[in-house]
Structures are given as C-alpha cells and as structure tokens.
PDB file of C-alpha atoms in Angstrom:
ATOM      1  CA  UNK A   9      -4.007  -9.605  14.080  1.00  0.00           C
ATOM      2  CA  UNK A  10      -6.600  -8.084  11.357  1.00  0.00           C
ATOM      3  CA  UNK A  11      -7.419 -10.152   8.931  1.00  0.00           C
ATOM      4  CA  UNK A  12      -8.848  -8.253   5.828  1.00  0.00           C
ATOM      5  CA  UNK A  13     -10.520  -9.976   3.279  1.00  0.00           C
ATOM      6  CA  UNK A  14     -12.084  -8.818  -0.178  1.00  0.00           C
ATOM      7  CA  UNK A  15     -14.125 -10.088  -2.708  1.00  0.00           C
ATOM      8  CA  UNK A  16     -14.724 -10.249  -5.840  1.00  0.00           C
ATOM      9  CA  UNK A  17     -10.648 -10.993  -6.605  1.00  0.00           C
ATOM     10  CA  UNK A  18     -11.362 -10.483 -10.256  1.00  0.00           C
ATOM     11  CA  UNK A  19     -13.912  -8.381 -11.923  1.00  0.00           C
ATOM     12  CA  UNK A  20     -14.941  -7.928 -15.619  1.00  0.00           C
ATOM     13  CA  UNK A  21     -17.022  -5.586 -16.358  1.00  0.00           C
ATOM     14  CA  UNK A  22     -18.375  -3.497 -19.569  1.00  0.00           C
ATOM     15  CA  UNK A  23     -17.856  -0.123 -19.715  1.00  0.00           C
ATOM     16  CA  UNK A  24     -21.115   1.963 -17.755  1.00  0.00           C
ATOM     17  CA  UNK A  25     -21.477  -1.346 -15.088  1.00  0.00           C
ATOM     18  CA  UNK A  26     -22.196   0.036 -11.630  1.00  0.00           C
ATOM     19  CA  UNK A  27     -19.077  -2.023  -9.867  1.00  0.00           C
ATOM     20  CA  UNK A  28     -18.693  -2.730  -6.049  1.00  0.00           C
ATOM     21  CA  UNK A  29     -16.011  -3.851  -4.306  1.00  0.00           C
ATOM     22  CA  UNK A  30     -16.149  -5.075  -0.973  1.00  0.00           C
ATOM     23  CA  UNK A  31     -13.791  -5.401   1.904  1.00  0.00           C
ATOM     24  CA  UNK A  32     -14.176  -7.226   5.268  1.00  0.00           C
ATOM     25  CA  UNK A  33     -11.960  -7.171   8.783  1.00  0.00           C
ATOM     26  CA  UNK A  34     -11.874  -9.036  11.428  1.00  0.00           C
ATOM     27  CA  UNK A  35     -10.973  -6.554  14.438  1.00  0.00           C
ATOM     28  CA  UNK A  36     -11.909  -3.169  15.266  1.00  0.00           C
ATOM     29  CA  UNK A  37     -10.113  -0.408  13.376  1.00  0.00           C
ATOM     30  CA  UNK A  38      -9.089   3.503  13.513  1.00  0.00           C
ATOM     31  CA  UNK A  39      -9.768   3.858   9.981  1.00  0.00           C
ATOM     32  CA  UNK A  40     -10.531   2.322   6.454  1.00  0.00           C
ATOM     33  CA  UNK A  41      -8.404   3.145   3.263  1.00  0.00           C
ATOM     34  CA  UNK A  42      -9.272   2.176   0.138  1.00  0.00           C
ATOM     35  CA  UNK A  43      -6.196   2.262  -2.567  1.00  0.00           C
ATOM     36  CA  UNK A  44      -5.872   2.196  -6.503  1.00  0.00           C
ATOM     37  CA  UNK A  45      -2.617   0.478  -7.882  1.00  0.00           C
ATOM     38  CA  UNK A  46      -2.269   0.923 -11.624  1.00  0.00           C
ATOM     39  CA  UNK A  47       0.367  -1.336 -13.676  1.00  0.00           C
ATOM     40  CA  UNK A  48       3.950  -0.818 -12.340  1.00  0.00           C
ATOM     41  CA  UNK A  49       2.979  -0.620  -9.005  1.00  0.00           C
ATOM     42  CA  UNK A  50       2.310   2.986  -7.714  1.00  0.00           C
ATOM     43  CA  UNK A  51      -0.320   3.131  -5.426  1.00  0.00           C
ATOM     44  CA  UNK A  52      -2.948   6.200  -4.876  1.00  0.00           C
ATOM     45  CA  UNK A  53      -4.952   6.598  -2.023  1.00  0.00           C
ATOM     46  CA  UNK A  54      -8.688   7.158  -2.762  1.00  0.00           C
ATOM     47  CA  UNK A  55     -10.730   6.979   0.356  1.00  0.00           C
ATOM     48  CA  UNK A  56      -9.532   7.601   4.364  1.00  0.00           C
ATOM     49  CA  UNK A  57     -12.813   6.319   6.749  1.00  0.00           C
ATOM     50  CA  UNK A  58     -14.048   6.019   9.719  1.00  0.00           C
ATOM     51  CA  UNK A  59     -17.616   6.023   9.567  1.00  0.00           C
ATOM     52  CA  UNK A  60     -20.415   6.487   7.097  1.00  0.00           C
ATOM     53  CA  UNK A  61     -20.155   7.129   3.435  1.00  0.00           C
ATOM     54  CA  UNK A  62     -17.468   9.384   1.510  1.00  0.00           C
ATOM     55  CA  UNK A  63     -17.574  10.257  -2.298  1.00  0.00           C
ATOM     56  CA  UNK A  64     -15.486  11.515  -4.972  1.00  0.00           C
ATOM     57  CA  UNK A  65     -16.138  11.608  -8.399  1.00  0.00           C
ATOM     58  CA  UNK A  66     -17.708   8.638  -9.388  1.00  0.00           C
ATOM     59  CA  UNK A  67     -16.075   7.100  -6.480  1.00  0.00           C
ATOM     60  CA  UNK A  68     -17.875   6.264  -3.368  1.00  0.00           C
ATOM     61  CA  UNK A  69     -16.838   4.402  -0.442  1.00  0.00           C
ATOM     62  CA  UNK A  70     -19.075   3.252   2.620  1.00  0.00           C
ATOM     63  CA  UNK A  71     -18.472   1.967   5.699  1.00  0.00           C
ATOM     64  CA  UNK A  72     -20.573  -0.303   8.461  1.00  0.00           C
ATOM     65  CA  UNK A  73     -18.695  -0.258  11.500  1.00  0.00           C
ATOM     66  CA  UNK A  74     -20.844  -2.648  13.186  1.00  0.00           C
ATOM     67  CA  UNK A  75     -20.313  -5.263  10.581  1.00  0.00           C
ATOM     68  CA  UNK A  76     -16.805  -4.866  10.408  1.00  0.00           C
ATOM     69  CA  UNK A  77     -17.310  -4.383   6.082  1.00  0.00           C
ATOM     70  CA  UNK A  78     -17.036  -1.841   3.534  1.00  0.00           C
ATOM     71  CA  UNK A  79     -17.358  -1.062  -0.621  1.00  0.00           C
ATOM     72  CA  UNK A  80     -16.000   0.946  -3.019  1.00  0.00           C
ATOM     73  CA  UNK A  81     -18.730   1.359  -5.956  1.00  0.00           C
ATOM     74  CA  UNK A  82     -17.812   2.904  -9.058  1.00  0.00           C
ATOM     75  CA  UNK A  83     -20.438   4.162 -11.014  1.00  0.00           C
ATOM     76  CA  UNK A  84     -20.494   4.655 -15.046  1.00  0.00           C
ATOM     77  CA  UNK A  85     -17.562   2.720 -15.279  1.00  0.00           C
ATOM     78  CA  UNK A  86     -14.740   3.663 -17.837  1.00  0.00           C
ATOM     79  CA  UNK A  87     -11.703   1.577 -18.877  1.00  0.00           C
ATOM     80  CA  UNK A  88      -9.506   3.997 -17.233  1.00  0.00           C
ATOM     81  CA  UNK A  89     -10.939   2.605 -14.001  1.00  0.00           C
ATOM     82  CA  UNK A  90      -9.094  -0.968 -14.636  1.00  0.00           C
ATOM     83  CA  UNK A  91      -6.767  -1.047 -11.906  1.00  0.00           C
ATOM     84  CA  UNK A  92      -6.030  -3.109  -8.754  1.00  0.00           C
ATOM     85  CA  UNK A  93      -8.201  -2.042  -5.687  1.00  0.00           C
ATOM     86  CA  UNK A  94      -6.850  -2.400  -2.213  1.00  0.00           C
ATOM     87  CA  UNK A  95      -8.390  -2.633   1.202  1.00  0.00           C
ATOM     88  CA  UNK A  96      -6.138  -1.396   3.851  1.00  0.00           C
ATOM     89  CA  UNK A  97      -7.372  -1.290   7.676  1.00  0.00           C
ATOM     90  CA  UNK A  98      -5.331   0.471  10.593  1.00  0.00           C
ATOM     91  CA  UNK A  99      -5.155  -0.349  13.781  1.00  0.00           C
ATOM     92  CA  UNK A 100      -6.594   0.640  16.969  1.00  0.00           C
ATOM     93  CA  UNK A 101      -3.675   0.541  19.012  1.00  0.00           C
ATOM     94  CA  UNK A 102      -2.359   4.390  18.781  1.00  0.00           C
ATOM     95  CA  UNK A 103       0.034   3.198  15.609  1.00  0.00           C
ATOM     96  CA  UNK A 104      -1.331   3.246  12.428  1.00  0.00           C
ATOM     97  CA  UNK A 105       0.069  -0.093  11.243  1.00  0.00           C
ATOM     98  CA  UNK A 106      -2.065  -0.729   7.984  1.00  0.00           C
ATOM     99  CA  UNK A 107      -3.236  -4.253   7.449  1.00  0.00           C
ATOM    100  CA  UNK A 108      -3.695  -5.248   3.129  1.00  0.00           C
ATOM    101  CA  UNK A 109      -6.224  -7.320   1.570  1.00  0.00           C
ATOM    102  CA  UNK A 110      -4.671  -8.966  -1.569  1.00  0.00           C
ATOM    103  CA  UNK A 111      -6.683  -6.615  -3.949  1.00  0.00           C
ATOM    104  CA  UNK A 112      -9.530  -6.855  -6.560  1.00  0.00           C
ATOM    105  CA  UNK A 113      -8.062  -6.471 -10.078  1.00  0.00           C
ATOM    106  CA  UNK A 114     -11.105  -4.763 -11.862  1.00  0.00           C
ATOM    107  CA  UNK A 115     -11.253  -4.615 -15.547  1.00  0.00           C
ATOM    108  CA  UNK A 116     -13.395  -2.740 -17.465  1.00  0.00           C
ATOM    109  CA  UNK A 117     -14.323  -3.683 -21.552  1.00  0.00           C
ATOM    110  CA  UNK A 118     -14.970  -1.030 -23.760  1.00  0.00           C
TER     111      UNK A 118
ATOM    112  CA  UNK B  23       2.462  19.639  -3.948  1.00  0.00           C
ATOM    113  CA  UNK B  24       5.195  16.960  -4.999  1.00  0.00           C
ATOM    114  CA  UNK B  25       4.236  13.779  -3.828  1.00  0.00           C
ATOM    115  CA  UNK B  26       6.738  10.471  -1.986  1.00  0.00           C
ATOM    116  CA  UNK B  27       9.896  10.215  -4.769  1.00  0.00           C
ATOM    117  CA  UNK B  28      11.643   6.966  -4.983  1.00  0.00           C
ATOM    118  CA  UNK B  29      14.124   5.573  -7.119  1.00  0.00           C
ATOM    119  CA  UNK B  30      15.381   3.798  -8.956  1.00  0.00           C
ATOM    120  CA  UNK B  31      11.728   2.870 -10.848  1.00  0.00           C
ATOM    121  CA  UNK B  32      13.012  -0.534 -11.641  1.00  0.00           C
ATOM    122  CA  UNK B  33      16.187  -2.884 -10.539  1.00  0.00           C
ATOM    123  CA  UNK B  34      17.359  -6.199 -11.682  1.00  0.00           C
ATOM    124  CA  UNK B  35      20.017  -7.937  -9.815  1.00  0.00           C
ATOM    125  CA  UNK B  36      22.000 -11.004  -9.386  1.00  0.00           C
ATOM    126  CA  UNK B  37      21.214 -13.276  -6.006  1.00  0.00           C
ATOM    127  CA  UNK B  38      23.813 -12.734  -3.564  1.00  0.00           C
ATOM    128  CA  UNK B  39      24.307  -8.993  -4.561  1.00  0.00           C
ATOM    129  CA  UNK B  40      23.202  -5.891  -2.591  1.00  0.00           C
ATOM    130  CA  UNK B  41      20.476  -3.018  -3.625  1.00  0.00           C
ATOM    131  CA  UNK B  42      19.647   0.149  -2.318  1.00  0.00           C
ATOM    132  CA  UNK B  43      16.413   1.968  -2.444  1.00  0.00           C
ATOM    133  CA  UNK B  44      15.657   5.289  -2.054  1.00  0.00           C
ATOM    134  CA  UNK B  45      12.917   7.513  -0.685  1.00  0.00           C
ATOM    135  CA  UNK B  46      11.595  11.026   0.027  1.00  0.00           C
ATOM    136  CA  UNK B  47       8.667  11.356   1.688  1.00  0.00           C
ATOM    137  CA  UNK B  48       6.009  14.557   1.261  1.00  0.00           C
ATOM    138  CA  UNK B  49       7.733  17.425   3.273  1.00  0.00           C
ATOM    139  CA  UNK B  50       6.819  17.612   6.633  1.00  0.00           C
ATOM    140  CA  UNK B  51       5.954  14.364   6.838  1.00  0.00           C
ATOM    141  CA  UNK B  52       6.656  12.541  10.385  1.00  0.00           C
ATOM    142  CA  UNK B  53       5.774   8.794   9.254  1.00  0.00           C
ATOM    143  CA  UNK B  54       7.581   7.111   6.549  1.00  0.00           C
ATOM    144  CA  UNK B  55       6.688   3.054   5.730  1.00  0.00           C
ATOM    145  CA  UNK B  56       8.642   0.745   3.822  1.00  0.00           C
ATOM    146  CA  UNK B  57       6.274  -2.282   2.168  1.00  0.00           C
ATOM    147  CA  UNK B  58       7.353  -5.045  -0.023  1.00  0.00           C
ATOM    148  CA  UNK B  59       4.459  -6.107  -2.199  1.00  0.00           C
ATOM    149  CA  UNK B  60       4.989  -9.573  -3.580  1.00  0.00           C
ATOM    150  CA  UNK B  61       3.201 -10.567  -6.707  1.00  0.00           C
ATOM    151  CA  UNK B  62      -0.749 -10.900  -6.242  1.00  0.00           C
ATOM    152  CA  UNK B  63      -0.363 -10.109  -2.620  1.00  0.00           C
ATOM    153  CA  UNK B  64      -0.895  -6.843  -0.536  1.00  0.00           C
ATOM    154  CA  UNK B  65       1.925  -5.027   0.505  1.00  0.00           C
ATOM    155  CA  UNK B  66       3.668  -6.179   3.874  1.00  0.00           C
ATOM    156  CA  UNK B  67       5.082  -4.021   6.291  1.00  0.00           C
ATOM    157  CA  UNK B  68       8.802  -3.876   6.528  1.00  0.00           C
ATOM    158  CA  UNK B  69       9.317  -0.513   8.691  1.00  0.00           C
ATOM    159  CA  UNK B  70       8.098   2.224   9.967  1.00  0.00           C
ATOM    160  CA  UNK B  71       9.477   4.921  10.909  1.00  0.00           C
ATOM    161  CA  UNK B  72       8.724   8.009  13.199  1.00  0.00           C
ATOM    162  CA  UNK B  73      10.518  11.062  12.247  1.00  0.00           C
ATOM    163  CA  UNK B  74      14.585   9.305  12.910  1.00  0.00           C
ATOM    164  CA  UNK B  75      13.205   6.576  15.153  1.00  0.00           C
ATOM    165  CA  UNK B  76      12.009   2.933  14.500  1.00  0.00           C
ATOM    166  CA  UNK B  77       8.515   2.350  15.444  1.00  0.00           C
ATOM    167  CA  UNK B  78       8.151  -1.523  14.123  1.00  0.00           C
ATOM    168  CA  UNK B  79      10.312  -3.579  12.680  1.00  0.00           C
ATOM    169  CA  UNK B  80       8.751  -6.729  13.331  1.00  0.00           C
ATOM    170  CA  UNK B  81       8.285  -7.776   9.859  1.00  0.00           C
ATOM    171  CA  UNK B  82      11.914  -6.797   8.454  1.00  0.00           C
ATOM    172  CA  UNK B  83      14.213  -9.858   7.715  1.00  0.00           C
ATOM    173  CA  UNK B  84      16.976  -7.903   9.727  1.00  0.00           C
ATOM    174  CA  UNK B  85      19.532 -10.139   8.760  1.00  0.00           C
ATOM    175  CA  UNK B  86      19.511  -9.398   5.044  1.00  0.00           C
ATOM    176  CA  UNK B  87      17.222  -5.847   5.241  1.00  0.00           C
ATOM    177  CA  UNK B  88      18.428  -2.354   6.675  1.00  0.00           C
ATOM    178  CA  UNK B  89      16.917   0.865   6.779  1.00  0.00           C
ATOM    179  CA  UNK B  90      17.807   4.136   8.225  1.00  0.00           C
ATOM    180  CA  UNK B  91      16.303   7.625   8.213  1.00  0.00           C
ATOM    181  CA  UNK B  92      19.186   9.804   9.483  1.00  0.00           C
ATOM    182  CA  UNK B  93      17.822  12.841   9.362  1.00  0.00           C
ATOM    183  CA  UNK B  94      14.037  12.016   9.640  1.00  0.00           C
ATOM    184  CA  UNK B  95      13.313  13.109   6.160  1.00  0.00           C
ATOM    185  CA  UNK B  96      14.364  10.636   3.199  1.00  0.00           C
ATOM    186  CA  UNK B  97      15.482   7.263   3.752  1.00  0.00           C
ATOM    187  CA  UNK B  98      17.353   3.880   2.208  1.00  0.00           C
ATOM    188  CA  UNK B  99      16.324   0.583   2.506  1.00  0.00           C
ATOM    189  CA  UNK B 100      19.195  -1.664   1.981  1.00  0.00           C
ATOM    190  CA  UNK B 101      18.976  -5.480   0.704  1.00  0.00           C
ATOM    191  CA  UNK B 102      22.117  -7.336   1.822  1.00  0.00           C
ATOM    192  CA  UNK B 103      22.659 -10.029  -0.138  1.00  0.00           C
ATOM    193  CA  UNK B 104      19.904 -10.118  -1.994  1.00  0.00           C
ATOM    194  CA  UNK B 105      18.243 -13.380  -2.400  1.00  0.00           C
ATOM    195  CA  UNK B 106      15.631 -14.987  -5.281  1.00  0.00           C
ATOM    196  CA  UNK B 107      12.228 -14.315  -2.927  1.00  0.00           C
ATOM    197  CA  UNK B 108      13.372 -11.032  -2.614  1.00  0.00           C
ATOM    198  CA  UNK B 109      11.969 -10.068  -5.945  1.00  0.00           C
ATOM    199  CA  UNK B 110       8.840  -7.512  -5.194  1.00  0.00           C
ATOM    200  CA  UNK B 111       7.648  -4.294  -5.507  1.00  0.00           C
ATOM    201  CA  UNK B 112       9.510  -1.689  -2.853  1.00  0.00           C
ATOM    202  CA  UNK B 113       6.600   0.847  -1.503  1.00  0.00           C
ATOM    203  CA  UNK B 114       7.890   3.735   0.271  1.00  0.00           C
ATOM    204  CA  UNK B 115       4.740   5.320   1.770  1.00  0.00           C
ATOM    205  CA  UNK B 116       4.583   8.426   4.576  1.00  0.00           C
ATOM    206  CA  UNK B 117       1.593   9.997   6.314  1.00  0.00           C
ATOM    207  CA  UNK B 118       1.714  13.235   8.100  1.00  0.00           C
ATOM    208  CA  UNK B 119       0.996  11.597  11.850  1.00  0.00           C
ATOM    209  CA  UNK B 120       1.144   8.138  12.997  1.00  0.00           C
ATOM    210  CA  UNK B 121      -2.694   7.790  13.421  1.00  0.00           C
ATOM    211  CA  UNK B 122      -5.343   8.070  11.393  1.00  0.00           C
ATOM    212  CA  UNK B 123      -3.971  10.060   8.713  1.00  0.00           C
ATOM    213  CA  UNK B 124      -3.919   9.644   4.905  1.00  0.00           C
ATOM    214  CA  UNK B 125      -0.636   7.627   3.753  1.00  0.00           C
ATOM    215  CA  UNK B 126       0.387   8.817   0.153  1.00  0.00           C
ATOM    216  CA  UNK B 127       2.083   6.328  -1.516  1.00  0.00           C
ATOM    217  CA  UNK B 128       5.225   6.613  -3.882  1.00  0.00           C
ATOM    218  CA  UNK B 129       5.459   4.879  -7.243  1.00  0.00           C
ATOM    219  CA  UNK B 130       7.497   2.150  -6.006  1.00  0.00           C
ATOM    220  CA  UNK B 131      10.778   0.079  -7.126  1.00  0.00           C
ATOM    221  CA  UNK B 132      10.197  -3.367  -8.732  1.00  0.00           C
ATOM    222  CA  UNK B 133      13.299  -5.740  -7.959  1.00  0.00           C
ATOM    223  CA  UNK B 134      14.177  -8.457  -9.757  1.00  0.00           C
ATOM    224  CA  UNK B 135      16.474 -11.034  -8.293  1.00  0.00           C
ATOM    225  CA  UNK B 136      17.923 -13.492 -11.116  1.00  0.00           C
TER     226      UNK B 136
END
C-alpha cells in the first residue's frame, strides 16, 4: 500500500510569496496528480506526471522519481490561490487506483 | 466540454434513512470512481468502475453502500441506512482509461447525517 504524505498541512502566506508544496510516496507509481479543492468540495485536477517538470500558468509541478517526492510551487501568489492542495499517486499495477495525501490548505493574505 | 455532473450539491438526512447520489461522468468516459472524503482527510476509494463492470470494491462498506452503472455511463451510489460516520463529501470522478489518464473530478455531494 502507498503511503503519500505532504507537508506543509497549513500554509499562510502574503500575497506575491513563492509557495511550494511538497508530496512524498512510499512505492513506485504510474503517475503523480496534483489536485485543487476549493470550499464545498469540488475538486480540479491541475497536474498529471510521470517524470520531470510540467507548468501551467503560474503553476508548476516537478517530479523526482528516484526520490519518490514531488512540489507544486506557485509563484506570485494571489488570494484566489487559497484552496486545499492534494497529492494523489496511482498505482503501478495496470489499475489506476489513486492513493490521497490529506491535503495542504494554503492561504494566501492580501 | 461539460465536465462529471452530480447531484444533489448538498443532502442532510436522518440516521437510519437512505440517500441516493447521482453521477454523469464526461462522455466517453470508460472509468467512473466513487470517493467519500471525510473532513480533513483525502478522499477514499469506494468503487470503481470499468465501463458496467466492478473493478474494486474493496473499500465499499457493502452492507450499507451500493452502486451500479447499468448502462456504463451515469451511475448511483446508494447509502442504505445511512448512519452518523457516514457524513462526507461524495466525489464522483471518471477518467477516460483505467491507467494513467487524467481523472476529472465532479463537484461533489456533502451529506449530512443528523
């Protein structure tokens, strides 16, 4: 069984911080997602990966195989950002069972 | 492209009674996942589903929780009777292939059992 772990759980953070969010796993994977759940529970997906770096926006994701550990950064941070982050990892077994961290609630202060 | 509908948004019940949530995943999509996502915890797997077929249970209380997906398109998830733990967040979540694809996620149902 993965176990996924991330870190901070809660961040504060003034508006323009450079934020990270990291995410660690215990067992090999298939892929990486990285998910946004605002207040009332809907959840978007913002990153799918397998390897190396992805970005979107202000958004970037990386991944280190090796180490079994990836972040989400946010750059010029915005209160719109405040949200709950997920880590989600799926397996390697040929059925993409996705295992959760418990989230990083990120706040940012105008 | 409309994205996974569920409903109802939000649910309040008494213990003992029964609930029904609904959801229709992104068209064409093969892979459909109920989650319950208890407060300040990551959503669990209850099901998944493959097209019409059950790929893993493992995780679903089968003696109070149901699902089907008839047709392989939408799908209920059934709470029978309902009891106080049961309160969460319902995710209905579905990804074009089983593997390494993208899940989209719908807005989910937040039960209350009082």
């Amino acid at each position: 069984k993965n176990e996924v772990e991330q870190s901070p759980q809660n961040l504060t953070a003034q508006e323009g911080e450079f934020i990270t969010i990291n995410c660690s796993y215990s067992v090999g994977i298939s892929a990486l997602h990285w998910l946004q759940q605002h207040p009332g529970g809907g959840i978007v997906s913002l990153f799918m990966l397998s390897s190396g770096k992805k970005k979107h926006g202000r958004l970037i994701a990386t991944i280190n195989i090796q180490e079994k550990h990836s972040s989400l950064h946010i750059t010029a941070s915005h209160p719109r950002d405040s949200a709950v982050y997920i880590c989600a990892v799926g397996s390697n077994f040929g059925n993409e069972k996705l295992t959760f961290g418990t989230g990083t609630r990120l706040t940012i202060i105008p | 492209e409309a994205g996974v509908a569920q409903s109802p948004r939000y649910k309040i019940i008494e213990k003992r009674q029964s609930v029904a949530f609904w959801c229709n995943p992104i068209s064409g999509h093969a892979t459909l996942y109920w989650y319950q996502q208890i407060l300040g915890q990551g959503p669990k797997l209850l099901i998944q589903f493959q097209n019409n077929g059950v790929v893993d249970d493992s995780q679903l209380p089968k003696d109070r929780f149901s699902a089907e997906r008839l047709k392989g398109v939408d799908s209920t998830l059934k709470i029978q009777p309902a009891k106080l733990e049961d309160s969460a967040v319902y995710l209905c979540a579905s990804s074009l292939l089983r593997t390494n694809t993208e899940a989209f996620f719908g807005q989910g149902t937040r039960l209350t059992v009082v």
